[in-house]
């Protein structure tokens, strides 16, 4: 305890949760704390709510080390956040995030440096946005510098992101609403009515998931709204056990996402890295292999490393071997 | 009134509504009545609820003409209906529907003949089902016999159906959950949060709808879960007025459906007929034209004609020029 020499407090502040990391030299996580106070679940509304959530999470750390710099990433920088840090346009690297970061003062007198999100706007297409994932990418590049020259990143989830990196910069990305689509279809559509609460036996679930992936693999443009109806008819006709319909739908939606994203990515020789929750990444890795794409790496939560990288780029902590600016 | 000479009571009994038609020779609708007692909204549960809804709608007609035959189509024949009339497999024509129909007795002593639905199961694919639409098809073929030899039918809606007809038989069909997907995304997903209650000005709505259709037209397999995210980002970035995001999403989903369905239909020279609510059919017709497919016909509700056709096939009423069996 007496040997602890923290250099940074890093906050990963999302919609539904807040995580704080007390970090030492070289980005080691010395302590971490979680709180349910995501930006949509603050203890009170407005600025006072952000202050209170921050104080509850970090107060003890700051009582002990009052001069620690504090950085934050995620939805805390959105227009519904504590202070908006407007999106920077891709291509963007961590230095660009640092240059466009916003500061928000706190009651303690210190200020928190909030990272911006990134906006991509391919010509002729629609804009796309990320907020929080750019920090995960910064973390992945800090931990695995070999991916900085050329890397392809997949962060599966509610809103999956597929991100292209070139020379350390995010050059483009695409969001897939796969997880949310799955959730609203199960909870609010006719498809959910045949789905029981209990799960199928693992081998039955796996077979249904694979059937969904295979259906997706052979899909033609626009097929999705037709294909998902099979999550009803396979149940209605007794061709698939009701408990496995959810797995079939999951396979269909993940398969469609992978089919589309691999089709959009021109370079098959670019290493692909997965970032995210282990079980979900494993599920995606299996689908990717079925499509002939083998992930080179699978990473867990790279947000702490990313926030440390961001703090270095912003001159709030020293990189190894150099003093803080 | 004294001249009225009814031959049939026909019931179009769906999930959320019940419509009754008093029909004369040759299928003329003499009177029609509506009721909110769809099979999920009965006045009381179970068989008694079906009896009560039927009596409330048709009691007066039957008091006056007690010997009238009664036929019904739609969800009343489903497993949640009054009496299940199991699906018949395609290819299926109206004679097949009649041969596989089920009778349900009523308190009055008469029985109601309930039409089955149709199941299609392409080899190697998933099953698809319809219940109610086969009656609409039977109606369309009665009203427009030239479509019986070879016709392609689109019934847009919550669950759009695209139906192939050859030699008077339904040979195959595909369901697209387009309308339901639109509804759950607007009501229950993140996309709905940026959509205000008020509608956009007509020309703004039209431009947004067209932008959605055009995005769909250029989509590759699996793109949907990515493309719909633009209904958020176009709003976030101010590139599209919030009131038009709903129209953009509608154009995207309808465009995807049309792209897929036209791609699956091999015969470009088969006449395409639209059946359904006029405004929605017009919207689809515009999209079809943009994809180079011009609908040959646009029909309204063909259910009464279909139920009459079904009653003839079942020998419950006489076709013109022949006595009832």
mmCIF file of C-alpha atoms in Angstrom, chain A residues 75 80 87 119 121 125-129 159 161 173-178 180-181 184-185 188-191 211 219-230 232-234 236-237 239 256-257 259-260 263-264, chain B residues 75 80 87 119 121 125-129 159 161 173-178 180-181 184-185 188-191 211 219-230 232-234 236-237 239 256-257 259-260 263-264:
data_model
loop_
_atom_site.group_PDB
_atom_site.id
_atom_site.type_symbol
_atom_site.label_atom_id
_atom_site.label_comp_id
_atom_site.label_asym_id
_atom_site.label_seq_id
_atom_site.Cartn_x
_atom_site.Cartn_y
_atom_site.Cartn_z
ATOM 1 C CA UNK A 75 -20.427 9.106 -23.428
ATOM 2 C CA UNK A 80 -25.855 14.440 -23.021
ATOM 3 C CA UNK A 87 -16.423 14.500 -32.664
ATOM 4 C CA UNK A 119 -16.791 10.871 -36.918
ATOM 5 C CA UNK A 121 -18.002 10.438 -43.358
ATOM 6 C CA UNK A 125 -22.321 7.692 -47.866
ATOM 7 C CA UNK A 126 -23.849 8.423 -44.502
ATOM 8 C CA UNK A 127 -21.822 9.612 -41.535
ATOM 9 C CA UNK A 128 -20.850 7.193 -38.794
ATOM 10 C CA UNK A 129 -19.808 7.966 -35.228
ATOM 11 C CA UNK A 159 -23.525 -1.504 -31.645
ATOM 12 C CA UNK A 161 -17.808 -1.346 -34.592
ATOM 13 C CA UNK A 173 -15.226 2.526 -39.440
ATOM 14 C CA UNK A 174 -18.694 1.095 -39.620
ATOM 15 C CA UNK A 175 -21.286 0.531 -36.940
ATOM 16 C CA UNK A 176 -23.649 -2.468 -37.009
ATOM 17 C CA UNK A 177 -26.675 -2.350 -34.715
ATOM 18 C CA UNK A 178 -26.575 -6.143 -34.419
ATOM 19 C CA UNK A 180 -29.703 -3.941 -30.414
ATOM 20 C CA UNK A 181 -31.555 -5.453 -33.373
ATOM 21 C CA UNK A 184 -35.617 -5.490 -29.852
ATOM 22 C CA UNK A 185 -36.660 -8.433 -32.024
ATOM 23 C CA UNK A 188 -40.770 -6.528 -28.874
ATOM 24 C CA UNK A 189 -41.526 -8.411 -32.103
ATOM 25 C CA UNK A 190 -43.680 -11.393 -32.967
ATOM 26 C CA UNK A 191 -40.475 -13.473 -33.078
ATOM 27 C CA UNK A 211 -27.881 -22.816 -39.022
ATOM 28 C CA UNK A 219 -27.931 -14.316 -48.258
ATOM 29 C CA UNK A 220 -28.378 -11.848 -51.039
ATOM 30 C CA UNK A 221 -28.760 -8.071 -50.629
ATOM 31 C CA UNK A 222 -31.837 -7.094 -48.636
ATOM 32 C CA UNK A 223 -32.683 -10.599 -47.423
ATOM 33 C CA UNK A 224 -32.627 -9.868 -43.707
ATOM 34 C CA UNK A 225 -36.287 -8.931 -43.185
ATOM 35 C CA UNK A 226 -37.235 -12.186 -44.897
ATOM 36 C CA UNK A 227 -34.659 -14.398 -43.208
ATOM 37 C CA UNK A 228 -35.560 -13.382 -39.663
ATOM 38 C CA UNK A 229 -39.130 -14.630 -40.239
ATOM 39 C CA UNK A 230 -37.649 -18.137 -40.153
ATOM 40 C CA UNK A 232 -40.911 -17.865 -36.300
ATOM 41 C CA UNK A 233 -41.652 -20.483 -38.945
ATOM 42 C CA UNK A 234 -38.968 -22.928 -37.774
ATOM 43 C CA UNK A 236 -44.241 -22.917 -35.717
ATOM 44 C CA UNK A 237 -43.531 -25.991 -37.774
ATOM 45 C CA UNK A 239 -38.513 -27.898 -37.200
ATOM 46 C CA UNK A 256 -25.091 -11.003 -41.729
ATOM 47 C CA UNK A 257 -22.848 -8.525 -39.945
ATOM 48 C CA UNK A 259 -20.671 -11.142 -44.247
ATOM 49 C CA UNK A 260 -21.201 -7.439 -44.797
ATOM 50 C CA UNK A 263 -17.185 -7.685 -47.887
ATOM 51 C CA UNK A 264 -16.471 -4.016 -47.216
ATOM 52 C CA UNK B 75 -56.107 -16.212 -38.123
ATOM 53 C CA UNK B 80 -54.843 -19.692 -31.464
ATOM 54 C CA UNK B 87 -51.499 -25.313 -43.281
ATOM 55 C CA UNK B 119 -46.990 -23.461 -46.025
ATOM 56 C CA UNK B 121 -40.904 -25.114 -47.806
ATOM 57 C CA UNK B 125 -34.393 -23.317 -47.018
ATOM 58 C CA UNK B 126 -36.593 -22.429 -44.091
ATOM 59 C CA UNK B 127 -40.368 -22.874 -44.155
ATOM 60 C CA UNK B 128 -42.628 -19.894 -44.746
ATOM 61 C CA UNK B 129 -46.297 -19.544 -43.885
ATOM 62 C CA UNK B 159 -45.424 -8.850 -42.784
ATOM 63 C CA UNK B 161 -45.860 -11.321 -48.689
ATOM 64 C CA UNK B 173 -43.904 -17.156 -51.425
ATOM 65 C CA UNK B 174 -41.713 -15.146 -49.119
ATOM 66 C CA UNK B 175 -42.543 -13.108 -46.051
ATOM 67 C CA UNK B 176 -40.658 -9.903 -45.204
ATOM 68 C CA UNK B 177 -41.102 -8.516 -41.697
ATOM 69 C CA UNK B 178 -40.574 -4.996 -43.050
ATOM 70 C CA UNK B 180 -42.840 -4.826 -37.998
ATOM 71 C CA UNK B 181 -39.110 -4.145 -38.207
ATOM 72 C CA UNK B 184 -40.024 -1.930 -33.394
ATOM 73 C CA UNK B 185 -37.033 0.154 -34.484
ATOM 74 C CA UNK B 188 -38.018 0.474 -29.065
ATOM 75 C CA UNK B 189 -34.528 1.169 -30.434
ATOM 76 C CA UNK B 190 -32.077 4.016 -30.065
ATOM 77 C CA UNK B 191 -33.125 5.164 -33.554
ATOM 78 C CA UNK B 211 -32.430 8.702 -49.931
ATOM 79 C CA UNK B 219 -26.522 -2.337 -50.534
ATOM 80 C CA UNK B 220 -24.516 -5.504 -50.382
ATOM 81 C CA UNK B 221 -25.493 -8.677 -48.510
ATOM 82 C CA UNK B 222 -25.809 -8.165 -44.780
ATOM 83 C CA UNK B 223 -25.642 -4.368 -44.850
ATOM 84 C CA UNK B 224 -28.943 -3.683 -43.120
ATOM 85 C CA UNK B 225 -27.753 -3.553 -39.501
ATOM 86 C CA UNK B 226 -25.131 -1.012 -40.580
ATOM 87 C CA UNK B 227 -27.344 1.042 -42.874
ATOM 88 C CA UNK B 228 -30.079 1.607 -40.313
ATOM 89 C CA UNK B 229 -27.545 3.291 -38.011
ATOM 90 C CA UNK B 230 -27.579 6.188 -40.497
ATOM 91 C CA UNK B 232 -29.242 8.058 -36.102
ATOM 92 C CA UNK B 233 -26.082 9.621 -37.506
ATOM 93 C CA UNK B 234 -27.866 11.676 -40.172
ATOM 94 C CA UNK B 236 -26.965 13.573 -34.909
ATOM 95 C CA UNK B 237 -24.912 15.458 -37.459
ATOM 96 C CA UNK B 239 -27.501 16.313 -42.148
ATOM 97 C CA UNK B 256 -34.151 -3.586 -49.052
ATOM 98 C CA UNK B 257 -37.312 -5.674 -49.291
ATOM 99 C CA UNK B 259 -34.214 -5.333 -53.826
ATOM 100 C CA UNK B 260 -34.293 -8.776 -52.249
ATOM 101 C CA UNK B 263 -33.659 -10.547 -56.970
ATOM 102 C CA UNK B 264 -35.376 -13.791 -55.949
#
